Each structure stands twice: as structure tokens, then as C-alpha cells.
CSV table of C-alpha atoms and ligand atoms in Angstrom, one decimal:
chain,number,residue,atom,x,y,z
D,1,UNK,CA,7.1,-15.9,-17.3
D,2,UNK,CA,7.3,-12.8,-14.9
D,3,UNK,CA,5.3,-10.4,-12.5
D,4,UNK,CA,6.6,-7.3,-12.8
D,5,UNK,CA,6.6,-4.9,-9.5
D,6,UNK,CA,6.5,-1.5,-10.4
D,7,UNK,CA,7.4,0.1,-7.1
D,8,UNK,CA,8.6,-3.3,-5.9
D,9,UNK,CA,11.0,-1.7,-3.7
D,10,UNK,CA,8.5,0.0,-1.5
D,11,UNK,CA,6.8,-0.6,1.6
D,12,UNK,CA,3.9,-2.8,0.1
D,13,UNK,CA,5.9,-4.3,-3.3
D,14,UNK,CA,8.6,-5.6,-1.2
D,15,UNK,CA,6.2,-7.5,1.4
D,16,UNK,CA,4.1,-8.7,-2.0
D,17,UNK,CA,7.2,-10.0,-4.2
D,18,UNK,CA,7.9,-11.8,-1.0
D,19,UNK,CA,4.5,-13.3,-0.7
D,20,UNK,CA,4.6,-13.7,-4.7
D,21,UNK,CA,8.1,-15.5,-4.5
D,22,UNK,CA,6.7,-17.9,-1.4
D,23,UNK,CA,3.8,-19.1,-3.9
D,24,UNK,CA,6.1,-20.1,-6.8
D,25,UNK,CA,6.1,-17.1,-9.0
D,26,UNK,CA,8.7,-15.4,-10.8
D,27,UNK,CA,9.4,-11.9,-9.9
D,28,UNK,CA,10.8,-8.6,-11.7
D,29,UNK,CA,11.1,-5.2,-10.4
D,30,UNK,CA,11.3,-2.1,-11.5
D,31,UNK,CA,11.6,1.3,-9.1
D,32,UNK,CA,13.3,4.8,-9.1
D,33,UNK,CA,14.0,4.6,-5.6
D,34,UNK,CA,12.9,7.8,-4.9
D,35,UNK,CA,11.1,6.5,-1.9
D,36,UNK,CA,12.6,2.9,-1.0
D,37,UNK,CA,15.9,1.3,-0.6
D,38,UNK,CA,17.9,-1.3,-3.0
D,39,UNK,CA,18.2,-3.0,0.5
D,40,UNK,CA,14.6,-4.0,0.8
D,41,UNK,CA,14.5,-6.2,-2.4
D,42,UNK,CA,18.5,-7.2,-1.2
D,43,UNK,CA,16.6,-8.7,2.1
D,44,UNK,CA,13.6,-10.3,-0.1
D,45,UNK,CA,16.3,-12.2,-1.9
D,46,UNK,CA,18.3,-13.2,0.8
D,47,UNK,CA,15.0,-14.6,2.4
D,48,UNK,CA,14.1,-16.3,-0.2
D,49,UNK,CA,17.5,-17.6,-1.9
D,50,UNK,CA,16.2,-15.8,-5.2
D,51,UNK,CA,17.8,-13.6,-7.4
D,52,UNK,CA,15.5,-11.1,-8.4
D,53,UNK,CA,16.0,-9.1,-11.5
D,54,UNK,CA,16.2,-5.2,-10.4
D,55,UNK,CA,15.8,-2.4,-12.7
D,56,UNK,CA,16.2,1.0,-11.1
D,57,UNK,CA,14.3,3.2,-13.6
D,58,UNK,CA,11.5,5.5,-13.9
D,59,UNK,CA,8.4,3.8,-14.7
D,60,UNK,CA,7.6,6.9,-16.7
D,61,UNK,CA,10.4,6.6,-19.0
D,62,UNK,CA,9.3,5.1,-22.2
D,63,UNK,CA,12.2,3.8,-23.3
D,64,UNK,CA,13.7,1.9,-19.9
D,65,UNK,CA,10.3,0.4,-20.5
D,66,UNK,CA,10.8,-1.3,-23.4
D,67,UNK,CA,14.3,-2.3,-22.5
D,68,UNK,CA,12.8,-4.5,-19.6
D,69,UNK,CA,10.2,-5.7,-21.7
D,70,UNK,CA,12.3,-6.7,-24.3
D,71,UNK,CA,14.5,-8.9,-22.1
D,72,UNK,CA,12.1,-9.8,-19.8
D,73,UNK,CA,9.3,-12.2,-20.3
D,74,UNK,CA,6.4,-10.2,-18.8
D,75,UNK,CA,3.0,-11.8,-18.1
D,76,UNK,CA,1.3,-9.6,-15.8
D,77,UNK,CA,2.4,-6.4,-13.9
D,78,UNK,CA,1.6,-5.1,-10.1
D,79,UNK,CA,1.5,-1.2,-10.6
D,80,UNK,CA,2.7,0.1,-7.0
D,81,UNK,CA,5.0,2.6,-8.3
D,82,UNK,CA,3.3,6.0,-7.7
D,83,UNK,CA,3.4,9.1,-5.0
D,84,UNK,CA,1.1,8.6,-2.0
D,85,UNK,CA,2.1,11.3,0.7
D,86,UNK,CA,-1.5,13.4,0.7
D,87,UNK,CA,0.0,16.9,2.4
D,88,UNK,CA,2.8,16.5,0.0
D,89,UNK,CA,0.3,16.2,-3.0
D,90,UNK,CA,-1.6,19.8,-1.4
D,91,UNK,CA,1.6,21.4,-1.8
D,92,UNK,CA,3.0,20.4,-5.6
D,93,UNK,CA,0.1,18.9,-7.4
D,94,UNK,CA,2.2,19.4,-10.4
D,95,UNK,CA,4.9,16.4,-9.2
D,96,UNK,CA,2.2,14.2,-8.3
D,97,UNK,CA,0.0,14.5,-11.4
D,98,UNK,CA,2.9,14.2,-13.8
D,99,UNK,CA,4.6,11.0,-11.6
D,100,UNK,CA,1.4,9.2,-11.4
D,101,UNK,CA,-0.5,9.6,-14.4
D,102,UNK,CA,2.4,9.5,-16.6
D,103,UNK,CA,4.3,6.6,-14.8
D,104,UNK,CA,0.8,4.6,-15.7
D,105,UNK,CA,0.4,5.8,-18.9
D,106,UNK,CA,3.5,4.9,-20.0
D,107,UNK,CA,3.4,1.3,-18.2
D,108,UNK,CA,-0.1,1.1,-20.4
D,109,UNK,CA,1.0,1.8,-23.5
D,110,UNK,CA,3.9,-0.7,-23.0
D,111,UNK,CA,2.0,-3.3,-21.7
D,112,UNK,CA,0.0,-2.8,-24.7
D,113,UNK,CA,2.5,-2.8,-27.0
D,114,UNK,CA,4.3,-6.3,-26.0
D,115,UNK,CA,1.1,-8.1,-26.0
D,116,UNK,CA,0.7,-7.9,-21.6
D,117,UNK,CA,-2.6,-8.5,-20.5
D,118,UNK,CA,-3.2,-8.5,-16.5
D,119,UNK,CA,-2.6,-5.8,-14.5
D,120,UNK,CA,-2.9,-5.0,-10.7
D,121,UNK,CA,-3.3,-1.5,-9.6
D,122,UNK,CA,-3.0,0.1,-5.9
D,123,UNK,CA,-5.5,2.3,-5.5
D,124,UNK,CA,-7.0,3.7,-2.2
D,125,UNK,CA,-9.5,4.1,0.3
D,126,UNK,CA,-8.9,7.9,-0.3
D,127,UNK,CA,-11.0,7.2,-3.2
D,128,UNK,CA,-14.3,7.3,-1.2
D,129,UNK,CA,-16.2,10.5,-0.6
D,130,UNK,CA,-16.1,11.0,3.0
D,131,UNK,CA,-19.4,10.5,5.3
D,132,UNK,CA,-21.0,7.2,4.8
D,133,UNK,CA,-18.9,4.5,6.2
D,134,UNK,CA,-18.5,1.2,6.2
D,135,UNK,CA,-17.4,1.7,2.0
D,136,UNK,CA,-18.2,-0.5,-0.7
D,137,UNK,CA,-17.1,-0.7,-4.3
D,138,UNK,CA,-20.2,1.0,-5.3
D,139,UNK,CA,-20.3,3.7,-2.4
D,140,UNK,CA,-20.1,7.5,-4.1
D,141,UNK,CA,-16.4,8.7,-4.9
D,142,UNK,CA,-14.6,11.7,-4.8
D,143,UNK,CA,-10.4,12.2,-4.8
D,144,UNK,CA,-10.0,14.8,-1.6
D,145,UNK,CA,-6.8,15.5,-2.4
D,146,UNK,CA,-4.6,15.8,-5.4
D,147,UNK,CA,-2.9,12.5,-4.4
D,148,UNK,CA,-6.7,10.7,-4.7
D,149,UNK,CA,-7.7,12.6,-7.6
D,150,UNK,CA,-4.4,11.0,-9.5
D,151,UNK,CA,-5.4,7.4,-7.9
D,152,UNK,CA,-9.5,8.2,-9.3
D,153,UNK,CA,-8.1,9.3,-12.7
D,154,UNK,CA,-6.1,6.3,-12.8
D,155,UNK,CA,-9.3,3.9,-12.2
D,156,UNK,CA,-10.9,5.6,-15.1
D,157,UNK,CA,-8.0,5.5,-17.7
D,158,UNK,CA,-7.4,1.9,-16.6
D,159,UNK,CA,-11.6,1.4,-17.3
D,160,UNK,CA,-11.6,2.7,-20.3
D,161,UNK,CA,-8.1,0.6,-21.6
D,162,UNK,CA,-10.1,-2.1,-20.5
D,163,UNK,CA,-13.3,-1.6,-22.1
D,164,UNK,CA,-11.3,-0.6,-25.2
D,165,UNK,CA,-8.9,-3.3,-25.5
D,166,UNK,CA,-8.3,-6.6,-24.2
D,167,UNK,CA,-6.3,-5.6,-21.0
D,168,UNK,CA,-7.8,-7.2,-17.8
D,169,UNK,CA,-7.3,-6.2,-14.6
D,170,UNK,CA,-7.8,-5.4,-10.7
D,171,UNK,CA,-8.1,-2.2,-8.8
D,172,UNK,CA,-7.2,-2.9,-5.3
D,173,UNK,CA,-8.3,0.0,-2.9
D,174,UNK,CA,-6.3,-0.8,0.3
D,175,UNK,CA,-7.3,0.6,3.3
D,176,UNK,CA,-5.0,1.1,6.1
D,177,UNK,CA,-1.7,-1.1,5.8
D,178,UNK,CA,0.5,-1.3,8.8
D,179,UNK,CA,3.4,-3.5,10.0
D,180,UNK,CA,6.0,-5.4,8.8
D,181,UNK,CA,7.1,-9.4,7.9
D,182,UNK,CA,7.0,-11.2,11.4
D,183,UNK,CA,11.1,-11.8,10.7
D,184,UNK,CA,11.6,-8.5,11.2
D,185,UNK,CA,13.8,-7.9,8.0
D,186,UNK,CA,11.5,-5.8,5.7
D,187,UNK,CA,8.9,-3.6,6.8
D,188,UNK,CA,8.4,0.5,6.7
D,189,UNK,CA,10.9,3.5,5.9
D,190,UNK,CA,9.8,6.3,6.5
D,191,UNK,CA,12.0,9.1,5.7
D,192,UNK,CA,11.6,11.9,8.3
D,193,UNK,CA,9.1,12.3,10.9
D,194,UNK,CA,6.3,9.8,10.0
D,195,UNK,CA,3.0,11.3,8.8
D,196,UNK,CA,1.0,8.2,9.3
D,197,UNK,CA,0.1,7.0,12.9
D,198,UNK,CA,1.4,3.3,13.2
D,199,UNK,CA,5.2,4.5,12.2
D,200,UNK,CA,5.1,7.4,14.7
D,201,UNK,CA,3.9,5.1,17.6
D,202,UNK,CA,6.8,2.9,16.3
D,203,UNK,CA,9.3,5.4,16.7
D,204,UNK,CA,7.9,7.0,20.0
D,205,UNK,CA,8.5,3.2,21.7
D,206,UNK,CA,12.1,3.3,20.2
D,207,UNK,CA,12.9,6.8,21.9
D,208,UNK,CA,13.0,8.3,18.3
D,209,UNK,CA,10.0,10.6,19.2
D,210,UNK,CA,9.3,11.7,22.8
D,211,UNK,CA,5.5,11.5,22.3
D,212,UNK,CA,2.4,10.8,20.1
D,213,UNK,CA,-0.1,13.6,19.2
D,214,UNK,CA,-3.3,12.4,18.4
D,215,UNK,CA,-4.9,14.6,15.7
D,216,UNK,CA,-8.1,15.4,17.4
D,217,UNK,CA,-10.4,14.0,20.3
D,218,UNK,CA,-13.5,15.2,19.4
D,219,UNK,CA,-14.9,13.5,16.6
D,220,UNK,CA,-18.3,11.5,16.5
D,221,UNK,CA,-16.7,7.9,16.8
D,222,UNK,CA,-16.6,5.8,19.9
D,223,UNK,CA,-14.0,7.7,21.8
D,224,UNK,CA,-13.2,11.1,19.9
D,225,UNK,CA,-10.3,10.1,18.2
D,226,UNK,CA,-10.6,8.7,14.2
D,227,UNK,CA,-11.1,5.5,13.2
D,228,UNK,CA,-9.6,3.5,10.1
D,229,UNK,CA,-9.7,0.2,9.0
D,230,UNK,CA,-5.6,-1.3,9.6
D,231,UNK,CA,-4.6,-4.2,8.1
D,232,UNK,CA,-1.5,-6.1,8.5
D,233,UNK,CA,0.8,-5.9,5.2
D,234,UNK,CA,1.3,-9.6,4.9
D,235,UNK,CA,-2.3,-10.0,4.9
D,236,UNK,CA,-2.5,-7.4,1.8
D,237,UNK,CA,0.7,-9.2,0.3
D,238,UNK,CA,-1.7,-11.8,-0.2
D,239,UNK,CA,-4.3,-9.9,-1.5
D,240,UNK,CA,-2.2,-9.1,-4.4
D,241,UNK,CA,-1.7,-12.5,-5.3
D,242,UNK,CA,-5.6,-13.5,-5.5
D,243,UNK,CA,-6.0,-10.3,-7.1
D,244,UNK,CA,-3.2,-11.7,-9.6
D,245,UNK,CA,-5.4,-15.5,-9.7
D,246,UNK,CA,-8.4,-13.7,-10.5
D,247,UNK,CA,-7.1,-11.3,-13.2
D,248,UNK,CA,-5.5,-14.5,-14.8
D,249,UNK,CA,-9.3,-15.9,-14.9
D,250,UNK,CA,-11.4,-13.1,-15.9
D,251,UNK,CA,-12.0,-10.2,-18.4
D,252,UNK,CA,-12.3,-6.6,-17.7
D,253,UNK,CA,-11.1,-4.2,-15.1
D,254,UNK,CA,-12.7,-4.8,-11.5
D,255,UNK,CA,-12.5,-3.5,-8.2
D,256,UNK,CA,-11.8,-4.8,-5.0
D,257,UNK,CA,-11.5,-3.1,-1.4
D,258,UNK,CA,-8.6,-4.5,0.8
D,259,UNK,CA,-9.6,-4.2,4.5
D,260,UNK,CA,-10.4,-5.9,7.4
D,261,UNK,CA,-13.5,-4.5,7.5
D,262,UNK,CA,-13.7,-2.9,11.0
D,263,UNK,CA,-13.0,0.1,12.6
D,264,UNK,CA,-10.1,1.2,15.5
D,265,UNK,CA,-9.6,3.9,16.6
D,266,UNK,CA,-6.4,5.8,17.2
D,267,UNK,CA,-6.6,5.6,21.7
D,268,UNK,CA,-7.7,1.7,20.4
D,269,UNK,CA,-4.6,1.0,18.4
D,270,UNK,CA,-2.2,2.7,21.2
D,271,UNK,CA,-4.3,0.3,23.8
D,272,UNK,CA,-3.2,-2.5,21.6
D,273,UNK,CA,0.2,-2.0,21.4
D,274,UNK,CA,0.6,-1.8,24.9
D,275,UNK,CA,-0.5,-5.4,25.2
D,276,UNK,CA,1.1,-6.5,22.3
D,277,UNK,CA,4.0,-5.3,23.1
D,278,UNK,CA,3.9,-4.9,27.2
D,279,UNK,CA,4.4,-1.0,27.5
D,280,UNK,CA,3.0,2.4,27.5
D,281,UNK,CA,3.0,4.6,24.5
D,282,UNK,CA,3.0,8.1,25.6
D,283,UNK,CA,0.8,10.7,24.2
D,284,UNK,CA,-0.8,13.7,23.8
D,285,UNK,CA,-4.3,14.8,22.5
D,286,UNK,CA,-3.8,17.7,20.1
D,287,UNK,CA,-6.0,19.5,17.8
D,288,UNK,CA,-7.7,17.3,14.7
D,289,UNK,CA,-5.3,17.1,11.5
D,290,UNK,CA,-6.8,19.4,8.5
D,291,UNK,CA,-7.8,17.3,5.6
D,292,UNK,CA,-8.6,14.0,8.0
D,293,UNK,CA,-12.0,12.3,8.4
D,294,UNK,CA,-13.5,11.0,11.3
D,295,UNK,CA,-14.0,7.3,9.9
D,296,UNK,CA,-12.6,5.1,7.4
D,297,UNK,CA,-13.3,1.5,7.2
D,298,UNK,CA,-14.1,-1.2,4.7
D,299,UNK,CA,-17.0,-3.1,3.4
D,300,UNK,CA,-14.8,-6.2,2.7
D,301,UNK,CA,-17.3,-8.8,1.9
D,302,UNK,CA,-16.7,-8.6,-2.5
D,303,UNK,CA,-12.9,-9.4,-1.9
D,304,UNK,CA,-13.8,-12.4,0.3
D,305,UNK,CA,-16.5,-13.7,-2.2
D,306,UNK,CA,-14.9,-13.3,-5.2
D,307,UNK,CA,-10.9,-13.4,-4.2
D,308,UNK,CA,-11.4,-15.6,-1.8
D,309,UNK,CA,-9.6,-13.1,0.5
D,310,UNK,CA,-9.7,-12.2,4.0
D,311,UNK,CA,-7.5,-10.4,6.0
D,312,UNK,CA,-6.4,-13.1,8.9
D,313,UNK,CA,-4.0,-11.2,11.4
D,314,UNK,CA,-5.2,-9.0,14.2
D,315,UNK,CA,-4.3,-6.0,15.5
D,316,UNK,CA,-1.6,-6.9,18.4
D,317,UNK,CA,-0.2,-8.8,15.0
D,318,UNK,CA,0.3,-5.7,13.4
D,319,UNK,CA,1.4,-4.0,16.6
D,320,UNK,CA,4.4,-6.6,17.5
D,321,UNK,CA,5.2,-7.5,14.3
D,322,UNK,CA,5.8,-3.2,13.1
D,323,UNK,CA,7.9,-3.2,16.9
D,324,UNK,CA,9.8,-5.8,15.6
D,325,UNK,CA,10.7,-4.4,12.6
D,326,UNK,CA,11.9,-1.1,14.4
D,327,UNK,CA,13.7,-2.8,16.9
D,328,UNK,CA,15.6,-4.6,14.9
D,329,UNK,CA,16.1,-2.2,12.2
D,330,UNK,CA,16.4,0.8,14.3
D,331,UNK,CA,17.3,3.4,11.0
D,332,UNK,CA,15.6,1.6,8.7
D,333,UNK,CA,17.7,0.1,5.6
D,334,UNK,CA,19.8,2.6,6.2
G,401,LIG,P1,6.2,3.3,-1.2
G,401,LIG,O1,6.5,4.8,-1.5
G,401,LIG,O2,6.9,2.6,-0.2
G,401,LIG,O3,6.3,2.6,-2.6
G,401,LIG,C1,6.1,3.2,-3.9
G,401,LIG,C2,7.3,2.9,-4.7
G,401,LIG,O4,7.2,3.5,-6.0
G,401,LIG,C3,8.6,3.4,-4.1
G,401,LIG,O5,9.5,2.4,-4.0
G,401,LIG,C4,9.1,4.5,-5.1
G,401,LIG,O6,10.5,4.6,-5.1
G,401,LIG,C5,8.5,4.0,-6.4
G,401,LIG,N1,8.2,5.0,-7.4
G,401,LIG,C6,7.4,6.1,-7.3
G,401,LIG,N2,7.3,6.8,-8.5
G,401,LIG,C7,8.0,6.0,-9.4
G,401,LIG,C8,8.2,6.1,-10.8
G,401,LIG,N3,7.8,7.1,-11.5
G,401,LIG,N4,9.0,5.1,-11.4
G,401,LIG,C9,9.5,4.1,-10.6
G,401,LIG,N5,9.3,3.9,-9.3
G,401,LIG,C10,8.5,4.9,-8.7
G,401,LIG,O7,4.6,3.3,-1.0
G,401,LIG,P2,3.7,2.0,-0.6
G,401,LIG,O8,3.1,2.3,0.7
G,401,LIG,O9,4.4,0.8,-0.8
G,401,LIG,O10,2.5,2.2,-1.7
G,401,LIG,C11,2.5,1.5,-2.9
G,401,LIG,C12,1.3,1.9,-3.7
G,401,LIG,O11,0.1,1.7,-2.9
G,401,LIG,C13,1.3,3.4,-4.0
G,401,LIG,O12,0.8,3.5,-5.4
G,401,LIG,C14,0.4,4.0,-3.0
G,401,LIG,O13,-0.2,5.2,-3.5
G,401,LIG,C15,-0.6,2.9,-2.8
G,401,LIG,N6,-1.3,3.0,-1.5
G,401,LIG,C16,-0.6,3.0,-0.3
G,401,LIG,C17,-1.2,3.1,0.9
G,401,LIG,C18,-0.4,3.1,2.2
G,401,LIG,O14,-1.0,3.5,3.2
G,401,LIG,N7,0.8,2.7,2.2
G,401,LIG,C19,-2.6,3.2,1.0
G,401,LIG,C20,-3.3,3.2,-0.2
G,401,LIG,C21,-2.7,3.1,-1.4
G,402,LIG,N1,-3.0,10.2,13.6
G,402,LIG,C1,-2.7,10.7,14.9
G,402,LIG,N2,-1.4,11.1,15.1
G,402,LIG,C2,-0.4,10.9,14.2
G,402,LIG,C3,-0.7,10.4,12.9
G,402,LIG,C4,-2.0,10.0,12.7
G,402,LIG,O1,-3.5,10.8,15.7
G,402,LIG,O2,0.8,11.3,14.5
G,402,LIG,C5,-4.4,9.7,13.4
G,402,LIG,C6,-5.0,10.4,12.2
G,402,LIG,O3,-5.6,11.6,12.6
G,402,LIG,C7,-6.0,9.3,11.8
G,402,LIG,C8,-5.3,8.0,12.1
G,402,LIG,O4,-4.3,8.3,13.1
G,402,LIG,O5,-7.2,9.4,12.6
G,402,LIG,C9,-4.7,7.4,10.9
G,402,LIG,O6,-3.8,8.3,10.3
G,402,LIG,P1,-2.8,7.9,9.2
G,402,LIG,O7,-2.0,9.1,8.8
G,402,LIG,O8,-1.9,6.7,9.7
G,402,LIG,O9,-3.7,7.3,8.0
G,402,LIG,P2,-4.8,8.0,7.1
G,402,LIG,O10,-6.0,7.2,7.3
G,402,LIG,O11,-4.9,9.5,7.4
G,402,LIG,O12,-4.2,7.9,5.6
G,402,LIG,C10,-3.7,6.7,5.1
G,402,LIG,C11,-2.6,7.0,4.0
G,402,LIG,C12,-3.2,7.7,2.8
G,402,LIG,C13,-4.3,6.9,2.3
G,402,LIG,C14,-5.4,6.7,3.3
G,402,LIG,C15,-6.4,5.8,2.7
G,402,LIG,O13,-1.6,7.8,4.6
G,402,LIG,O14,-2.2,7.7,1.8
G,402,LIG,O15,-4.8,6.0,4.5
G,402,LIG,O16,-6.9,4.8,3.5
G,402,LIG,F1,-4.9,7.6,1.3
């Protein structure tokens, strides 16, 4: 029996069918690659002397579906497979509604139809409405953006499947997930100039960029500049495979947040890799980023209780190990 990885070619399915793999389970993928490489599920095979069964398809498309359930023996899925780029969501709604709630939709109703029981989904902290940090499961939600909204929706339909139905599963809300495997042979593609901070450091240490901007320097945190909860992607790869534990071993649909519940900020994280890495970012403050809160972190107490889950690695982890990766792997997979 199989774990399918919807989106298992993407930044966080390849580093979790790698985790998954590592713990003795049986992996299938499926992806469109409209956002990841063939490469990075080449590299998870070669690291772990697996062949993994690759489907490039659209999760959406009803009858790819059933051809991989039909061949493959399915137990549970991971559902990765979405659209997550927020200004991109601002400026065609339309693409991202239609991708993610039909892609899940679709995966429902199939899972449904051969008899599949457990599902993980990625949700986010984008869920939360902003003001009232640190977040619990319970604190007050509202999508911000059309990309959250799709993510909230989701949490609903997979709530009411559940309640309807004998479907189990896990919403995972991850926070902010940064770095790469410590080998240095998966971690983050980017394509084009990096929205998100720890890939734009990466590249502005590789010559790539000449200098940060940090969004903004007068916000109400410690030191201006915004704070989110990071949280080294091996240490979320994990997560997914409690998540998976738990889902085996209980009914219903429940939520977990996936953070290391505490705060850096953005001059904090630049500080840190510096040490980690023995050099000095160059930046510049700039004007705050529209759309961006002042602080995100996590309330990440449910996840170790009941998943017996805890983020392990630090921040100068994340730092070296997302330098390695860049180093080494100066254009990505390509
Ligand atoms: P990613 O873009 O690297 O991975 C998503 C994968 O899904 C890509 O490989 C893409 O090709 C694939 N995909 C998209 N639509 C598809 C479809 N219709 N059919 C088949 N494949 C499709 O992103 P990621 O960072 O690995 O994120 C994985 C999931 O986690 C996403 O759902 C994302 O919204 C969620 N998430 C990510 C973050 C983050 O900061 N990276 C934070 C919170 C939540
Ligand atoms: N930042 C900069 N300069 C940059 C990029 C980012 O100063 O070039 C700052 C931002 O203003 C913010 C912090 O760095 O204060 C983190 O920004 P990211 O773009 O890396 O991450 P966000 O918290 O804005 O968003 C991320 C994902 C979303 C997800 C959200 C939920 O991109 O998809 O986390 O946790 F919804």
C-alpha cells in the first residue's frame, strides 16, 4: 500500500516523500509540474535507491485520477498540489480558485470512490485573521487573500466530507517553511525573483541579487521589521508523517498548526545567517510590502501533544542548510 503525494514534486512534497521513504513507507506521486522539476523526485530516488512511481498529471483531471488509482494501491494521500503565490492569487483569482478547489474536489471524489480513507492537507497560517498572535487552532479566521480564501474553503469542504462520510483526516497549517535537506540535493526553486524572504537572502549571498529590501521598518515588533514563525522543512517533512500516524488512528478531520512556535524577525534572520554562515548579507530598509502583517507565529503546543511533534532544528539550521542548497545548486534543478 501507497501514500500518494499530490504536489510531490514541490518544495515541501519532495523533502516529505523523502522523510516518508526514510520511515519505511511506500511512496507515489502525482504533479503537473507547473511549479517543480522532474529532477527533484529524480534526486529523492537517487538518495534513497527507490524508484518512485511518477505520474505527471493534473490533479484536477478526473480521469488521470482514476488511472493512478486503478494501478496503484492507494491507502492514504498527502494533498500538496495547489497554487500558493498570494500577489499572484490578487491578480487572477480565477486560476487560483479553479486549480485549488477543483484539484481537491476531484482528489475527493476519487478518494471516495476507491474506498481511500486518510488524507493530509497543506493548509496555512494565512488562514488566521491578522492581529492576535501567537495563533491557535481555535483563534478567529479569515482568508486575506484569494490564495487563503481557496486554502479556508478547502478546510470547510474537507469538514463537511468528513462529517458526511467516513473520510479521516489532518489539516496541517504550516507556518513559515525555509531551507533545504542538509545534503544539499533538494531544497527550493524559485522561478524568478523570489517573493519570499529566506530565498532572496539566498540568492543575494550567491551574487544573484545585489541586495535585500526589507519590506518595512516600522512595525510594532521588537525591531520594526515583521516577524514570522520559520521552520526548517525537514522538521515539517516530519510533521507530515505524524500527521499520516495520527490520521491512520483516528476519525474525523482535525487541525494541526506546524511551527516552531516563536517569532524572528526579518534584521533577526539576516543576523543569523551571518553566523551561520560567516558573512554579511547586504540590505536595504524599504517601504512595508502591501498585504503583509506585522507578526505571524504559532501556538504549537496541540501538534506536540497530540502528534507528538516538535520542530527540532534552529534557525542557523535553516540558514546553512538553505546556503547549502544554493551553493551547490546554483540554478536550481535546472
Ligand atoms: P510548490 O509549488 O513547490 O508545490 C506545489 C506542487 O503542486 C508543485 O509541484 C506544482 O507543480 C503542483 N501542482 C499545482 N497545481 C497542481 C495540479 N492541479 N495538479 C497537479 N499538481 C499541481 O509549493 P510548496 O511550497 O511545496 O507548497 C505545497 C503546499 O503547501 C501548497 O498547497 C501550498 O499552498 C502549501 N503551503 C506552502 C507554504 C510555503 O511557504 N511554502 C506555506 C503554507 C502552505
Ligand atoms: N520580506 C522582506 N524582504 C523580502 C521578502 C520578504 O523584508 O524580499 C519580509 C516580509 O515583509 C515578511 C517576512 O520577510 O515580514 C517574511 O516574508 P515571506 O514572503 O518570506 O513570507 P510571508 O510570511 O509573507 O508568507 C509566507 C508564504 C505564504 C503563506 C504565509 C503563511 O509566502 O504563502 O507565509 O505563513 F501564506
Amino acid at each position: 500500500m501507497s501514500v500518494l503525494l499530490t504536489g510531490g514534486a514541490g518544495y515541501i512534497g519532495s523533502h516529505t516523500a523523502l522523510a516518508l521513504i526514510e520511515a519505511g513507507e511506500k511512496v507515489v506521486v502525482a504533479d503537473n509540474l507547473c511549479n517543480a522539476s522532474r529532477e527533484a523526485i529524480r534526486r529523492v530516488e537517487e538518495m534513497t535507491g527507490t524508484e518512485i512511481p511518477f505520474y505527471e498529471a493534473d490533479v484536477a483531471d478526473t480521469a488521470a485520477m482514476n488511472a493512478l488509482f486503478e494501478r496503484e494501491e492507494i491507502e492514504s494521500v498527502i494533498h500538496f498540489a495547489g497554487l500558493k503565490a498570494v500577489g499572484e492569487s490578487v491578480e487572477k483569482p480565477l486560476l487560483y480558485y479553479r486549480n485549488n478547489l477543483d484539484s481537491t474536489l476531484t482528489l475527493l471524489e476519487t478518494m471516495e470512490r476507491f474506498g481511500v480513507r486518510r488524507l493530509v492537507f497543506s493548509s496555512s497560517a494565512t488562514v488566521y485573521r491578522d492581529g492576535n498572535a501567537p495563533f491557535s487552532e481555535d483563534s478567529p479566521l479569515s482568508g486575506s487573500c484569494p490564495y487563503g480564501r481557496s486554502k479556508l474553503m478547502i478546510e470547510q469542504i474537507i469538514g463537511d466530507v468528513c462529517a458526511a462520510s467516513a473520510l479521516s483526516a489532518v489539516i496541517l497549517r504550516y507556518f513559515n517553511p525555509v531551507g533545504a535537506h542538509p545534503s544539499g540535493r533538494i531544497g527550493e526553486d524559485p522561478s524568478g525573483v523570489p517573493a519570499n524572504l529566506m530565498p532572496y537572502i539566498s540568492q543575494t549571498a550567491s551574487g544573484k541579487r545585489q541586495a535585500l529590501t526589507v519590506f518595512g521598518g516600522d512595525y510594532p515588533t521588537r525591531d520594526g521589521t515583521g516577524e514570522r514563525d520559520y521552520l526548517h522543512i525537514c522538521d515539517l517533512a516530519e510533521g507530515h508523517l505524524s500527521a499520516l500516524r495520527y490520521c491512520r488512528e483516528h476519525e474525523g478531520a482535525e487541525v494541526f498548526n506546524l511551527g516552531r512556535g516563536e517569532s524572528v524577525t526579518v534584521l533577526e534572520l539576516i543576523r543569523a545567517w551571518n553566523r551561520a554562515n560567516d558573512m554579511d548579507i547586504p540590505y536595504v530598509l524599504g517601504p512595508r510590502r502591501e498585504g503583509d502583517v506585522a507578526v505571524t507565529y504559532a501556538n504549537a503546543d496541540k501538534a506536540k501533544k497530540m502528534l507528538h511533534w516538535e520542530a527540532r532544528r534552529s534557525v542557523e539550521d535553516m540558514c546553512r542548510d538553505a546556503w547549502n542548497w544554493q551553493k551547490q545548486n546554483p540554478d536550481g534543478y535546472r
